[in-house]
Tab-separated table of C-alpha atoms in Angstrom:
chain	number	residue	atom	x	y	z
S	23	MET	CA	-18.128	4.794	59.995
S	24	ARG	CA	-18.908	7.032	56.778
S	25	THR	CA	-15.389	8.159	56.971
S	26	LEU	CA	-13.753	5.018	57.639
S	27	PHE	CA	-16.435	3.762	54.129
S	28	LYS	CA	-15.093	6.547	51.984
S	29	ILE	CA	-11.432	5.552	53.158
S	30	VAL	CA	-11.993	2.123	52.010
S	31	ILE	CA	-13.843	2.902	48.565
S	32	THR	CA	-10.962	5.571	47.811
S	33	ALA	CA	-8.373	2.905	48.170
S	34	TYR	CA	-9.576	0.473	46.581
S	35	VAL	CA	-10.998	2.817	43.794
S	36	ALA	CA	-6.965	3.684	43.745
S	37	ILE	CA	-5.443	-0.078	43.358
S	38	ILE	CA	-7.983	-0.903	40.838
S	39	VAL	CA	-6.755	1.888	38.555
S	40	GLN	CA	-3.413	1.046	38.800
S	41	SER	CA	-3.439	-2.009	37.996
S	42	CYS	CA	-5.437	-1.373	34.788
S	43	GLY	CA	-2.596	-0.952	32.971
S	44	SER	CA	1.262	0.107	33.228
S	45	HIS	CA	3.002	2.905	34.408
S	46	ARG	CA	5.836	2.554	31.056
S	47	VAL	CA	5.747	0.976	27.755
S	48	TYR	CA	8.707	1.212	25.596
S	49	THR	CA	8.378	0.195	22.352
S	50	SER	CA	11.526	0.459	19.311
S	51	GLY	CA	12.701	3.756	18.433
S	52	SER	CA	11.832	3.302	14.829
S	53	TYR	CA	8.195	2.673	15.748
S	54	GLY	CA	6.022	5.684	15.295
S	55	SER	CA	8.430	6.747	13.193
S	56	LEU	CA	8.326	4.628	10.589
S	57	LYS	CA	7.202	5.193	6.637
S	58	SER	CA	9.518	7.230	4.369
S	59	TYR	CA	8.616	9.596	2.125
S	60	THR	CA	8.634	8.691	-1.647
S	61	GLU	CA	8.715	10.506	-3.974
S	62	LYS	CA	6.826	9.246	-7.305
S	63	GLN	CA	7.321	11.259	-10.854
S	64	HIS	CA	3.507	11.882	-12.450
S	65	TYR	CA	2.809	10.375	-16.174
S	66	VAL	CA	3.483	12.778	-18.569
S	67	ASP	CA	2.858	10.189	-22.329
S	68	LYS	CA	5.230	7.491	-21.553
S	69	LYS	CA	6.851	5.323	-19.268
S	70	THR	CA	9.829	6.703	-17.204
S	71	SER	CA	11.660	5.497	-14.080
S	72	LYS	CA	13.820	7.262	-11.991
S	73	THR	CA	15.996	7.448	-9.078
S	74	TYR	CA	15.873	9.346	-5.711
S	75	VAL	CA	17.488	9.677	-3.262
S	76	SER	CA	16.443	11.796	0.246
S	77	GLY	CA	17.697	12.806	3.613
S	78	ASP	CA	15.220	13.863	6.767
S	79	VAL	CA	14.977	14.629	10.666
S	80	SER	CA	12.233	13.140	12.379
S	81	PHE	CA	11.439	14.870	16.380
S	82	GLY	CA	9.230	12.033	18.519
S	83	ARG	CA	7.413	11.760	21.811
S	84	HIS	CA	6.625	8.410	23.471
S	85	MET	CA	4.014	9.377	26.557
S	86	GLN	CA	4.899	8.107	29.227
S	87	ASP	CA	2.830	7.216	32.751
S	88	GLY	CA	-0.647	8.341	31.336
S	89	GLY	CA	0.901	11.199	29.969
S	90	SER	CA	2.315	13.165	33.119
S	91	PHE	CA	5.416	13.229	30.592
S	92	ASP	CA	6.673	12.296	26.978
S	93	ASP	CA	9.892	10.767	25.932
S	94	THR	CA	11.644	12.190	22.730
S	95	LYS	CA	13.412	11.223	20.222
S	96	THR	CA	15.057	12.293	17.175
S	97	ILE	CA	15.951	10.297	14.567
S	98	ALA	CA	17.690	11.228	10.738
S	99	SER	CA	17.480	8.977	8.064
S	100	LEU	CA	19.457	8.563	4.323
S	101	ASN	CA	16.867	6.553	2.058
S	102	VAL	CA	17.373	6.333	-1.777
S	103	HIS	CA	14.819	4.541	-3.904
S	104	ARG	CA	14.004	4.140	-8.060
S	105	ASN	CA	10.366	4.502	-8.653
S	106	ILE	CA	8.414	2.882	-12.531
S	107	THR	CA	5.631	6.057	-13.456
S	108	GLY	CA	3.501	4.445	-15.896
S	109	ARG	CA	-0.120	5.607	-16.920
S	110	SER	CA	-1.953	3.889	-14.739
S	111	TYR	CA	0.459	2.911	-11.581
S	112	ASN	CA	3.529	3.519	-9.277
S	113	TYR	CA	5.722	0.922	-8.309
S	114	TYR	CA	8.884	1.812	-6.647
S	115	TYR	CA	11.905	0.218	-4.055
S	116	GLY	CA	14.432	1.170	-2.211
S	117	LEU	CA	16.904	0.863	1.116
S	118	GLY	CA	18.133	3.880	3.743
S	119	GLY	CA	19.120	3.643	7.367
S	120	GLY	CA	19.328	6.300	9.647
S	121	ILE	CA	20.765	7.271	13.796
S	122	GLY	CA	18.035	8.268	16.687
S	123	SER	CA	19.048	9.299	20.124
S	124	TYR	CA	16.088	7.906	22.362
S	125	HIS	CA	15.707	10.271	25.927
S	126	PHE	CA	14.504	8.723	29.004
S	127	LYS	CA	13.148	11.605	31.024
S	128	GLU	CA	12.760	10.139	34.081
S	129	GLY	CA	14.826	7.799	34.957
S	130	TYR	CA	13.627	3.573	36.563
S	131	ASN	CA	14.475	1.330	38.982
S	132	ASP	CA	17.954	2.280	39.117
S	133	ILE	CA	18.544	0.959	35.356
S	134	VAL	CA	17.375	4.056	33.841
S	135	ASP	CA	18.437	7.442	34.383
S	136	GLN	CA	16.557	10.507	34.999
S	137	ASN	CA	17.608	12.223	31.305
S	138	GLU	CA	19.656	9.670	29.721
S	139	LYS	CA	20.037	9.824	26.205
S	140	LEU	CA	21.243	6.070	23.885
S	141	ASN	CA	21.510	5.838	20.616
S	142	PHE	CA	20.259	3.380	18.081
S	143	TYR	CA	20.775	2.145	13.988
S	144	ASN	CA	18.612	1.129	11.644
S	145	ILE	CA	18.628	-0.092	8.575
S	146	ASN	CA	15.673	-0.732	5.696
S	147	LEU	CA	14.382	-2.382	2.716
S	148	LYS	CA	10.831	-1.095	1.402
S	149	ALA	CA	8.932	-1.563	-2.087
S	150	GLY	CA	5.240	-0.101	-2.967
S	151	ILE	CA	2.415	-0.220	-5.561
S	152	ASN	CA	-0.563	1.655	-6.473
S	153	TYR	CA	-3.274	2.309	-8.849
S	154	ALA	CA	-3.244	6.136	-10.575
S	155	LEU	CA	-5.797	7.302	-12.690
S	156	THR	CA	-4.260	10.337	-14.546
S	157	THR	CA	-5.844	13.376	-15.525
S	158	THR	CA	-4.412	16.519	-17.022
S	159	LYS	CA	-3.770	18.709	-14.046
S	160	ILE	CA	-4.352	15.543	-11.738
S	161	ASP	CA	-3.123	12.422	-10.668
S	162	TYR	CA	-5.322	10.298	-8.620
S	163	ARG	CA	-3.427	7.187	-6.770
S	164	PHE	CA	-6.325	5.572	-4.897
S	165	ILE	CA	-5.257	2.632	-3.891
S	166	GLY	CA	-1.582	1.530	-2.740
S	167	LEU	CA	-0.216	-1.099	-0.831
S	168	GLU	CA	3.996	-0.577	0.162
S	169	LEU	CA	5.741	-2.965	2.564
S	170	LEU	CA	8.839	-2.671	4.913
S	171	TYR	CA	11.079	-4.759	6.657
S	172	THR	CA	13.310	-2.261	9.410
S	173	ASN	CA	15.998	-3.832	11.656
S	174	GLU	CA	16.939	-1.891	14.571
S	175	PHE	CA	19.895	-2.534	16.707
S	176	GLY	CA	22.621	0.255	20.026
S	177	ALA	CA	23.460	0.792	22.901
S	178	TYR	CA	18.974	1.995	23.442
S	179	GLN	CA	17.997	-1.606	22.073
S	180	ASP	CA	20.640	-3.221	24.971
S	181	LYS	CA	18.999	-1.245	27.429
S	182	LEU	CA	15.393	-2.493	26.406
S	183	GLU	CA	16.703	-5.878	26.632
S	184	ALA	CA	17.980	-5.305	30.612
S	185	LEU	CA	14.199	-3.982	31.594
S	186	SER	CA	12.396	-6.258	30.049
S	187	LYS	CA	13.907	-9.025	32.480
S	188	LEU	CA	12.335	-6.649	35.458
S	189	MET	CA	9.237	-8.565	36.721
S	190	ASP	CA	7.371	-5.979	37.089
S	191	GLU	CA	3.691	-4.765	36.147
S	192	ASP	CA	4.040	-1.598	35.721
S	193	LEU	CA	6.092	-1.991	32.624
S	194	ILE	CA	5.411	-3.350	29.271
S	195	ILE	CA	8.458	-3.877	27.063
S	196	VAL	CA	7.400	-4.236	23.519
S	197	ASN	CA	11.049	-4.933	21.991
S	198	GLN	CA	10.905	-5.175	18.630
S	199	LYS	CA	14.566	-5.614	16.882
S	200	SER	CA	13.328	-6.844	13.562
S	201	ILE	CA	10.080	-5.004	11.876
S	202	PHE	CA	7.863	-5.796	9.422
S	203	THR	CA	5.062	-3.896	8.163
S	204	TYR	CA	2.694	-2.873	5.717
S	205	ASN	CA	0.655	0.074	5.018
S	206	PHE	CA	-1.892	1.377	2.996
S	207	TYR	CA	-2.012	4.140	1.438
S	208	SER	CA	-3.777	7.333	-1.043
S	209	GLU	CA	-2.455	9.930	-2.664
S	210	TYR	CA	-3.344	13.152	-4.694
S	211	VAL	CA	-0.481	14.860	-6.865
S	212	PHE	CA	-2.006	18.652	-7.859
S	213	LYS	CA	0.033	19.050	-10.841
S	214	PHE	CA	1.536	23.068	-11.434
S	215	SER	CA	3.739	21.417	-14.591
S	216	THR	CA	5.706	19.001	-16.112
S	217	GLU	CA	8.247	18.708	-13.473
S	218	GLU	CA	6.033	20.540	-10.416
S	219	ALA	CA	3.625	19.412	-8.176
S	220	LEU	CA	1.827	19.510	-5.237
S	221	SER	CA	0.698	15.344	-3.118
S	222	LEU	CA	-0.985	14.974	-0.380
S	223	GLY	CA	-1.654	11.778	1.266
S	224	PHE	CA	-2.317	9.401	3.888
S	225	TYR	CA	-2.010	6.022	5.498
S	226	ILE	CA	-3.003	3.638	7.254
S	227	GLY	CA	-0.558	0.711	8.855
S	228	GLY	CA	0.417	-2.042	11.355
S	229	LEU	CA	2.870	-4.610	12.084
S	230	PHE	CA	2.838	-8.725	10.474
S	231	ASN	CA	5.325	-9.581	13.111
S	232	LYS	CA	3.840	-9.215	16.825
S	233	MET	CA	5.318	-9.703	19.079
S	234	ASN	CA	3.654	-12.775	21.504
S	235	ASN	CA	4.652	-12.947	24.820
S	236	ASP	CA	2.467	-14.701	28.053
S	237	ASP	CA	4.722	-12.813	30.122
S	238	TYR	CA	2.864	-9.602	29.521
S	239	GLU	CA	-0.820	-8.180	28.120
S	240	TYR	CA	0.573	-5.586	25.988
S	241	GLY	CA	-3.409	-4.266	25.681
S	242	TYR	CA	-2.977	-2.096	22.663
S	243	ASP	CA	-2.594	-3.285	18.725
S	244	THR	CA	0.291	-2.498	16.657
S	245	GLU	CA	-1.288	-0.440	13.845
S	246	PHE	CA	-0.234	3.209	12.862
S	247	ASN	CA	-1.316	5.891	10.596
S	248	GLY	CA	-0.101	9.303	9.278
S	249	PHE	CA	-0.345	11.816	6.420
S	250	THR	CA	2.181	12.971	3.864
S	251	VAL	CA	3.004	16.686	2.301
S	252	GLY	CA	5.054	16.908	-0.973
S	253	LEU	CA	6.016	20.211	-2.834
S	254	ARG	CA	8.132	19.084	-5.700
S	255	LEU	CA	10.515	21.843	-7.699
S	256	LYS	CA	11.781	20.627	-10.681
S	257	LYS	CA	14.320	17.807	-9.017
S	258	TYR	CA	14.398	18.270	-5.210
S	259	THR	CA	10.348	17.724	-3.336
S	260	LEU	CA	10.174	18.943	0.137
S	261	HIS	CA	8.539	16.526	2.262
S	262	PHE	CA	6.518	16.533	5.790
S	263	ILE	CA	4.894	13.368	7.327
S	264	HIS	CA	3.340	12.947	10.608
S	265	GLU	CA	2.378	9.633	11.943
S	266	THR	CA	1.079	8.675	15.289
S	267	GLY	CA	1.184	4.826	16.396
S	268	GLN	CA	0.099	3.462	19.433
S	269	ASN	CA	0.100	4.877	23.025
S	270	ASP	CA	0.773	7.622	21.608
S	271	ILE	CA	3.475	7.496	20.273
S	272	ARG	CA	4.458	10.361	17.746
S	273	SER	CA	6.893	12.533	15.089
S	274	THR	CA	6.860	14.660	12.761
S	275	LYS	CA	9.199	14.074	10.017
S	276	LEU	CA	10.185	16.871	7.577
S	277	GLY	CA	13.154	16.429	4.541
S	278	LEU	CA	14.613	16.837	0.988
S	279	THR	CA	13.956	14.406	-2.081
S	280	TYR	CA	16.480	15.255	-4.029
S	281	ASN	CA	15.871	13.610	-8.074
S	282	LEU	CA	19.586	11.894	-9.437
């Protein structure tokens, strides 16, 4: 009787654990790698306006099955922005685009094949502003706000559309083709000369247009956060971004910015 009781309890616990969360969560490929690096010339003695072009590669991972494996993705992006710097502010606006590849490590329900790879594409528009305290050696950009619109399309989006039609409690699809986000950021610029500097920053943001669907309970917020590093050497800036979203969706981005 005691053995039977243990078996029943074990089975019950297993059912409860399995029902507490979905085994697979698929989101837009761009999520978890949303923020692009935005170079800003520091203030010297007058207001200036400069245009920058940047290219980068992002390497990302999407946790699946509670961490038993990760799907992976790679995104190559090209962005252009114009920044205006005054004594106590920076503001900027720009546009960009990218091409990505999402790698499904495991198959799912005859719709996703094991090790299947699908491309996706995105275009984006961004604008931002920050307050700055300028000193001889350091620029303190205490608080900034950036708005970003991203539109995603391609074969990966088509696959998410097919998965979303499944009536499966172990599957969650948060497929946002259009993503409108905000992020608050803070940056610190250590100036070596008028053209050379090291920038360190961090940010936290979220989505304005969260999906509302009564057919599933996502169970996660849509916030994301990260940090940035930029090393400017005259007209070139080497930059690095690490970003983390919900459900342990994360990416590392490496790139180069050029001052036109």
